[in-house]
Amino acid sequence: MMKSFIFDLDGVIVHTDHYHYLGWKKLADRLGIYFDERINNKCRGVSRMESLAIVLGKRAVDFTPDELISLAAEKNEYYRSLLQEMSAGDVSDDVLRTLKELKKRGHKLAIGSSSKNAGVILERCRLTDYFDAVADGTHISHSKPDPEVFLKAAGFLGEQPADCIVVEDAVAGIQSGRAAGMYTVAIGDAVKSGIADRNIAKLSDLLL
Ligand code: B16
Ligand code: MG
């Protein structure tokens, strides 16, 4: 049975994780809250509102639910302005070569991302046509580590979970893939979790 690949987006296919960092950092600075790359790492794969709770930490109780929504919108507006600068040049040769070769070998490819901005990122990076399906933050009510987004992606592909391979940079994403009953591959930050079926150093290792 030919396996299908479901890729996380931020941190695996493109490095929007740095733009998330800049967005949250700007908000945190305005509010006088300490924020660094280590805290940003905890936001990997988790939803926008859950990320905001991580960024605000103990200060979260100072804000009403409406204020929390407008703080998340403020970050998202700045983040989206950074995304406007993205182009095909933001996709590494290694990623592009891997996607092309997997397609050539006959694998179906999908995105499984918590982001509500996945569509615009794929368009800006000219990646939309590489994927047979996209499941993202607009399709789900429970974000990673819940399995919903990967089960949605498998459903969109018409594949059984056991026939899907999840590639993730977030520990929450590996947990999500495992909960979905899929084979999991960790790259980047997720490698340290030690709970993935396989660890890789670069995406093209999938071709080996
Ligand atoms: P947005 P992924 C996730 O994308 C990011 O890793 C995470 O940092 C972010 O909070 C989440 O998307 C929501 O993003 O604010 O654009 O809806 O890694 O699951 O592709
Ligand atoms: Mg990610």
mmCIF file of C-alpha atoms and ligand atoms in Angstrom:
data_model
loop_
_atom_site.group_PDB
_atom_site.id
_atom_site.type_symbol
_atom_site.label_atom_id
_atom_site.label_comp_id
_atom_site.label_asym_id
_atom_site.label_seq_id
_atom_site.Cartn_x
_atom_site.Cartn_y
_atom_site.Cartn_z
ATOM 1 C CA MET A 1 0.000 0.000 0.000
ATOM 2 C CA MET A 2 1.453 3.366 -1.071
ATOM 3 C CA LYS A 3 1.599 5.613 2.010
ATOM 4 C CA SER A 4 0.309 9.198 2.017
ATOM 5 C CA PHE A 5 2.252 12.014 3.660
ATOM 6 C CA ILE A 6 0.627 14.649 5.875
ATOM 7 C CA PHE A 7 2.986 17.556 6.525
ATOM 8 C CA ASP A 8 2.756 20.130 9.239
ATOM 9 C CA LEU A 9 3.260 23.571 7.663
ATOM 10 C CA ASP A 10 4.956 26.022 10.054
ATOM 11 C CA GLY A 11 8.409 24.699 10.896
ATOM 12 C CA VAL A 12 8.353 21.793 8.412
ATOM 13 C CA ILE A 13 7.506 23.108 4.943
ATOM 14 C CA VAL A 14 8.248 26.801 5.614
ATOM 15 C CA HIS A 15 9.764 28.776 8.475
ATOM 16 C CA THR A 16 6.840 30.962 9.444
ATOM 17 C CA ASP A 17 7.701 30.018 13.042
ATOM 18 C CA HIS A 18 10.126 32.972 13.029
ATOM 19 C CA TYR A 19 7.344 35.335 11.894
ATOM 20 C CA HIS A 20 5.132 33.996 14.707
ATOM 21 C CA TYR A 21 7.991 34.830 17.077
ATOM 22 C CA LEU A 22 8.242 38.405 15.742
ATOM 23 C CA GLY A 23 4.452 38.842 16.006
ATOM 24 C CA TRP A 24 4.214 37.628 19.607
ATOM 25 C CA LYS A 25 7.387 39.509 20.581
ATOM 26 C CA LYS A 26 5.939 42.796 19.344
ATOM 27 C CA LEU A 27 2.731 42.228 21.341
ATOM 28 C CA ALA A 28 4.611 41.114 24.467
ATOM 29 C CA ASP A 29 6.935 44.160 24.301
ATOM 30 C CA ARG A 30 3.958 46.506 24.046
ATOM 31 C CA LEU A 31 2.408 44.884 27.126
ATOM 32 C CA GLY A 32 5.725 44.829 29.030
ATOM 33 C CA ILE A 33 5.778 41.015 29.163
ATOM 34 C CA TYR A 34 9.011 39.041 28.859
ATOM 35 C CA PHE A 35 9.096 36.798 25.755
ATOM 36 C CA ASP A 36 11.897 34.872 24.100
ATOM 37 C CA GLU A 37 12.540 32.037 21.599
ATOM 38 C CA ARG A 38 12.226 29.433 24.361
ATOM 39 C CA ILE A 39 8.676 30.566 25.176
ATOM 40 C CA ASN A 40 7.925 30.808 21.443
ATOM 41 C CA ASN A 41 8.872 27.135 21.097
ATOM 42 C CA LYS A 42 5.990 26.229 23.419
ATOM 43 C CA CYS A 43 3.599 27.817 20.880
ATOM 44 C CA ARG A 44 4.621 25.397 18.120
ATOM 45 C CA GLY A 45 1.601 23.626 16.666
ATOM 46 C CA VAL A 46 -0.867 25.026 19.213
ATOM 47 C CA SER A 47 -3.747 27.322 18.247
ATOM 48 C CA ARG A 48 -3.595 31.115 18.179
ATOM 49 C CA MET A 49 -5.639 31.560 21.391
ATOM 50 C CA GLU A 50 -3.667 28.872 23.242
ATOM 51 C CA SER A 51 -0.450 30.539 22.066
ATOM 52 C CA LEU A 52 -1.718 33.867 23.449
ATOM 53 C CA ALA A 53 -2.299 32.216 26.849
ATOM 54 C CA ILE A 54 1.316 30.956 26.787
ATOM 55 C CA VAL A 55 2.623 34.423 25.822
ATOM 56 C CA LEU A 56 0.617 36.229 28.529
ATOM 57 C CA GLY A 57 1.426 33.663 31.233
ATOM 58 C CA LYS A 58 0.279 34.926 34.649
ATOM 59 C CA ARG A 59 -0.918 38.190 33.071
ATOM 60 C CA ALA A 60 -3.699 36.335 31.176
ATOM 61 C CA VAL A 61 -6.124 36.899 34.100
ATOM 62 C CA ASP A 62 -5.786 40.704 33.660
ATOM 63 C CA PHE A 63 -7.784 40.612 30.408
ATOM 64 C CA THR A 64 -11.474 40.053 29.593
ATOM 65 C CA PRO A 65 -12.404 37.449 26.929
ATOM 66 C CA ASP A 66 -13.064 40.294 24.433
ATOM 67 C CA GLU A 67 -9.683 41.863 25.188
ATOM 68 C CA LEU A 68 -7.980 38.483 24.648
ATOM 69 C CA ILE A 69 -9.622 38.197 21.238
ATOM 70 C CA SER A 70 -8.435 41.670 20.247
ATOM 71 C CA LEU A 71 -4.873 40.940 21.470
ATOM 72 C CA ALA A 72 -4.806 37.791 19.293
ATOM 73 C CA ALA A 73 -6.153 39.829 16.362
ATOM 74 C CA GLU A 74 -3.458 42.479 16.913
ATOM 75 C CA LYS A 75 -0.721 39.829 16.717
ATOM 76 C CA ASN A 76 -2.350 38.206 13.701
ATOM 77 C CA GLU A 77 -2.557 41.509 11.819
ATOM 78 C CA TYR A 78 1.181 42.105 12.262
ATOM 79 C CA TYR A 79 1.951 38.432 11.472
ATOM 80 C CA ARG A 80 -0.096 38.666 8.249
ATOM 81 C CA SER A 81 1.783 41.800 7.217
ATOM 82 C CA LEU A 82 5.018 39.785 7.570
ATOM 83 C CA LEU A 83 3.507 36.945 5.497
ATOM 84 C CA GLN A 84 2.983 39.417 2.638
ATOM 85 C CA GLU A 85 6.769 39.469 2.258
ATOM 86 C CA MET A 86 6.884 35.699 1.642
ATOM 87 C CA SER A 87 7.501 34.258 -1.809
ATOM 88 C CA ALA A 88 8.616 31.040 -3.538
ATOM 89 C CA GLY A 89 12.125 31.973 -2.360
ATOM 90 C CA ASP A 90 11.107 31.086 1.214
ATOM 91 C CA VAL A 91 10.889 27.394 0.318
ATOM 92 C CA SER A 92 14.224 25.608 0.600
ATOM 93 C CA ASP A 93 15.623 23.520 -2.265
ATOM 94 C CA ASP A 94 15.570 20.516 0.078
ATOM 95 C CA VAL A 95 11.813 20.879 0.734
ATOM 96 C CA LEU A 96 10.978 21.450 -2.929
ATOM 97 C CA ARG A 97 13.067 18.502 -4.101
ATOM 98 C CA THR A 98 11.404 16.249 -1.506
ATOM 99 C CA LEU A 99 7.848 17.235 -2.440
ATOM 100 C CA LYS A 100 8.568 16.782 -6.167
ATOM 101 C CA GLU A 101 10.186 13.372 -5.680
ATOM 102 C CA LEU A 102 7.424 12.044 -3.368
ATOM 103 C CA LYS A 103 4.803 13.101 -5.916
ATOM 104 C CA LYS A 104 6.824 11.491 -8.710
ATOM 105 C CA ARG A 105 6.884 8.248 -6.709
ATOM 106 C CA GLY A 106 3.061 8.377 -6.551
ATOM 107 C CA HIS A 107 2.471 9.381 -2.919
ATOM 108 C CA LYS A 108 -0.465 11.618 -2.049
ATOM 109 C CA LEU A 109 0.578 14.726 -0.115
ATOM 110 C CA ALA A 110 -1.459 16.793 2.346
ATOM 111 C CA ILE A 111 -1.039 19.621 4.847
ATOM 112 C CA GLY A 112 -2.183 19.230 8.470
ATOM 113 C CA SER A 113 -1.707 22.619 10.139
ATOM 114 C CA SER A 114 -3.207 24.390 13.144
ATOM 115 C CA SER A 115 -2.885 27.691 11.300
ATOM 116 C CA LYS A 116 -5.836 29.662 9.968
ATOM 117 C CA ASN A 117 -3.327 31.347 7.658
ATOM 118 C CA ALA A 118 -2.201 28.144 5.922
ATOM 119 C CA GLY A 119 -3.981 28.968 2.640
ATOM 120 C CA VAL A 120 -2.329 32.354 2.262
ATOM 121 C CA ILE A 121 1.111 30.944 3.178
ATOM 122 C CA LEU A 122 0.822 28.171 0.557
ATOM 123 C CA GLU A 123 -0.286 30.681 -2.072
ATOM 124 C CA ARG A 124 2.480 33.187 -1.322
ATOM 125 C CA CYS A 125 5.072 30.392 -1.489
ATOM 126 C CA ARG A 126 3.563 28.947 -4.706
ATOM 127 C CA LEU A 127 3.052 25.577 -2.980
ATOM 128 C CA THR A 128 -0.714 25.092 -3.318
ATOM 129 C CA ASP A 129 -0.478 22.743 -6.312
ATOM 130 C CA TYR A 130 1.856 20.295 -4.557
ATOM 131 C CA PHE A 131 -0.846 19.180 -2.116
ATOM 132 C CA ASP A 132 -3.836 16.928 -2.772
ATOM 133 C CA ALA A 133 -5.546 18.199 0.391
ATOM 134 C CA VAL A 134 -5.163 20.903 3.019
ATOM 135 C CA ALA A 135 -6.588 20.550 6.542
ATOM 136 C CA ASP A 136 -5.897 23.621 8.665
ATOM 137 C CA GLY A 137 -7.066 25.758 11.568
ATOM 138 C CA THR A 138 -10.219 26.714 9.659
ATOM 139 C CA HIS A 139 -11.419 23.071 9.627
ATOM 140 C CA ILE A 140 -10.993 22.096 13.270
ATOM 141 C CA SER A 141 -12.351 22.818 16.733
ATOM 142 C CA HIS A 142 -9.589 21.045 18.683
ATOM 143 C CA SER A 143 -5.960 21.845 17.945
ATOM 144 C CA LYS A 144 -2.897 19.596 18.339
ATOM 145 C CA PRO A 145 -2.239 17.440 20.411
ATOM 146 C CA ASP A 146 -5.839 16.463 19.530
ATOM 147 C CA PRO A 147 -5.792 14.226 16.401
ATOM 148 C CA GLU A 148 -8.589 16.166 14.631
ATOM 149 C CA VAL A 149 -6.490 18.018 12.033
ATOM 150 C CA PHE A 150 -4.643 14.884 10.846
ATOM 151 C CA LEU A 151 -7.833 12.807 10.769
ATOM 152 C CA LYS A 152 -9.420 15.595 8.675
ATOM 153 C CA ALA A 153 -6.441 15.544 6.285
ATOM 154 C CA ALA A 154 -6.683 11.741 5.921
ATOM 155 C CA GLY A 155 -10.421 12.064 5.305
ATOM 156 C CA PHE A 156 -9.859 14.738 2.633
ATOM 157 C CA LEU A 157 -7.352 12.385 0.956
ATOM 158 C CA GLY A 158 -9.735 9.431 1.255
ATOM 159 C CA GLU A 159 -7.079 7.460 3.158
ATOM 160 C CA GLN A 160 -7.136 5.351 6.328
ATOM 161 C CA PRO A 161 -5.071 6.786 9.244
ATOM 162 C CA ALA A 162 -2.856 3.686 9.262
ATOM 163 C CA ASP A 163 -1.820 4.501 5.676
ATOM 164 C CA CYS A 164 -0.662 8.031 6.565
ATOM 165 C CA ILE A 165 2.731 9.346 7.667
ATOM 166 C CA VAL A 166 2.756 12.574 9.704
ATOM 167 C CA VAL A 167 5.806 14.873 9.526
ATOM 168 C CA GLU A 168 5.966 17.359 12.414
ATOM 169 C CA ASP A 169 8.268 19.866 14.135
ATOM 170 C CA ALA A 170 6.110 20.215 17.273
ATOM 171 C CA VAL A 171 5.903 17.808 20.186
ATOM 172 C CA ALA A 172 2.136 18.535 20.285
ATOM 173 C CA GLY A 173 2.027 17.570 16.602
ATOM 174 C CA ILE A 174 3.755 14.223 17.162
ATOM 175 C CA GLN A 175 1.287 13.498 19.979
ATOM 176 C CA SER A 176 -1.531 14.440 17.596
ATOM 177 C CA GLY A 177 -0.252 12.111 14.855
ATOM 178 C CA ARG A 178 0.139 9.250 17.321
ATOM 179 C CA ALA A 179 -3.382 9.824 18.676
ATOM 180 C CA ALA A 180 -4.637 9.678 15.068
ATOM 181 C CA GLY A 181 -3.053 6.229 14.709
ATOM 182 C CA MET A 182 -0.506 7.379 12.125
ATOM 183 C CA TYR A 183 3.212 6.727 11.683
ATOM 184 C CA THR A 184 5.052 9.818 12.961
ATOM 185 C CA VAL A 185 8.266 11.479 11.782
ATOM 186 C CA ALA A 186 9.886 14.223 13.883
ATOM 187 C CA ILE A 187 12.055 17.007 12.490
ATOM 188 C CA GLY A 188 13.603 20.015 14.247
ATOM 189 C CA ASP A 189 12.281 20.820 17.713
ATOM 190 C CA ALA A 190 10.089 17.663 17.907
ATOM 191 C CA VAL A 191 13.100 15.326 17.676
ATOM 192 C CA LYS A 192 13.873 15.877 21.366
ATOM 193 C CA SER A 193 10.489 14.413 22.383
ATOM 194 C CA GLY A 194 11.794 10.933 21.581
ATOM 195 C CA ILE A 195 8.217 9.727 20.970
ATOM 196 C CA ALA A 196 8.150 9.760 17.159
ATOM 197 C CA ASP A 197 8.508 6.547 15.148
ATOM 198 C CA ARG A 198 11.392 8.148 13.257
ATOM 199 C CA ASN A 199 13.594 11.247 13.607
ATOM 200 C CA ILE A 200 15.008 13.066 10.584
ATOM 201 C CA ALA A 201 17.509 15.916 10.250
ATOM 202 C CA LYS A 202 16.212 17.295 6.934
ATOM 203 C CA LEU A 203 13.058 16.693 4.903
ATOM 204 C CA SER A 204 14.840 14.897 2.060
ATOM 205 C CA ASP A 205 15.772 12.124 4.547
ATOM 206 C CA LEU A 206 12.185 10.939 3.850
ATOM 207 C CA LEU A 207 13.425 9.844 0.417
ATOM 208 C CA LEU A 208 15.975 7.410 1.891
HETATM 209 P P1 B16 B 1 -2.425 31.042 13.117
HETATM 210 P P2 B16 B 1 1.440 24.462 12.302
HETATM 211 C C1 B16 B 1 0.715 26.473 13.906
HETATM 212 O O1 B16 B 1 0.998 25.979 12.623
HETATM 213 C C2 B16 B 1 1.931 27.179 14.490
HETATM 214 O O2 B16 B 1 2.984 26.246 14.698
HETATM 215 C C3 B16 B 1 1.557 27.806 15.811
HETATM 216 O O3 B16 B 1 2.669 28.509 16.342
HETATM 217 C C4 B16 B 1 0.380 28.774 15.604
HETATM 218 O O4 B16 B 1 -0.033 29.323 16.847
HETATM 219 C C5 B16 B 1 -0.786 28.012 14.960
HETATM 220 O O5 B16 B 1 -0.356 27.418 13.749
HETATM 221 C C6 B16 B 1 -1.943 28.933 14.652
HETATM 222 O O6 B16 B 1 -1.553 29.823 13.633
HETATM 223 O O7 B16 B 1 -2.356 32.127 14.164
HETATM 224 O O8 B16 B 1 -1.781 31.432 11.811
HETATM 225 O O9 B16 B 1 -3.844 30.541 12.919
HETATM 226 O O10 B16 B 1 2.800 24.288 12.900
HETATM 227 O O11 B16 B 1 0.376 23.569 12.901
HETATM 228 O O12 B16 B 1 1.466 24.437 10.784
HETATM 229 MG MG MG B 2 4.802 23.267 13.065
#
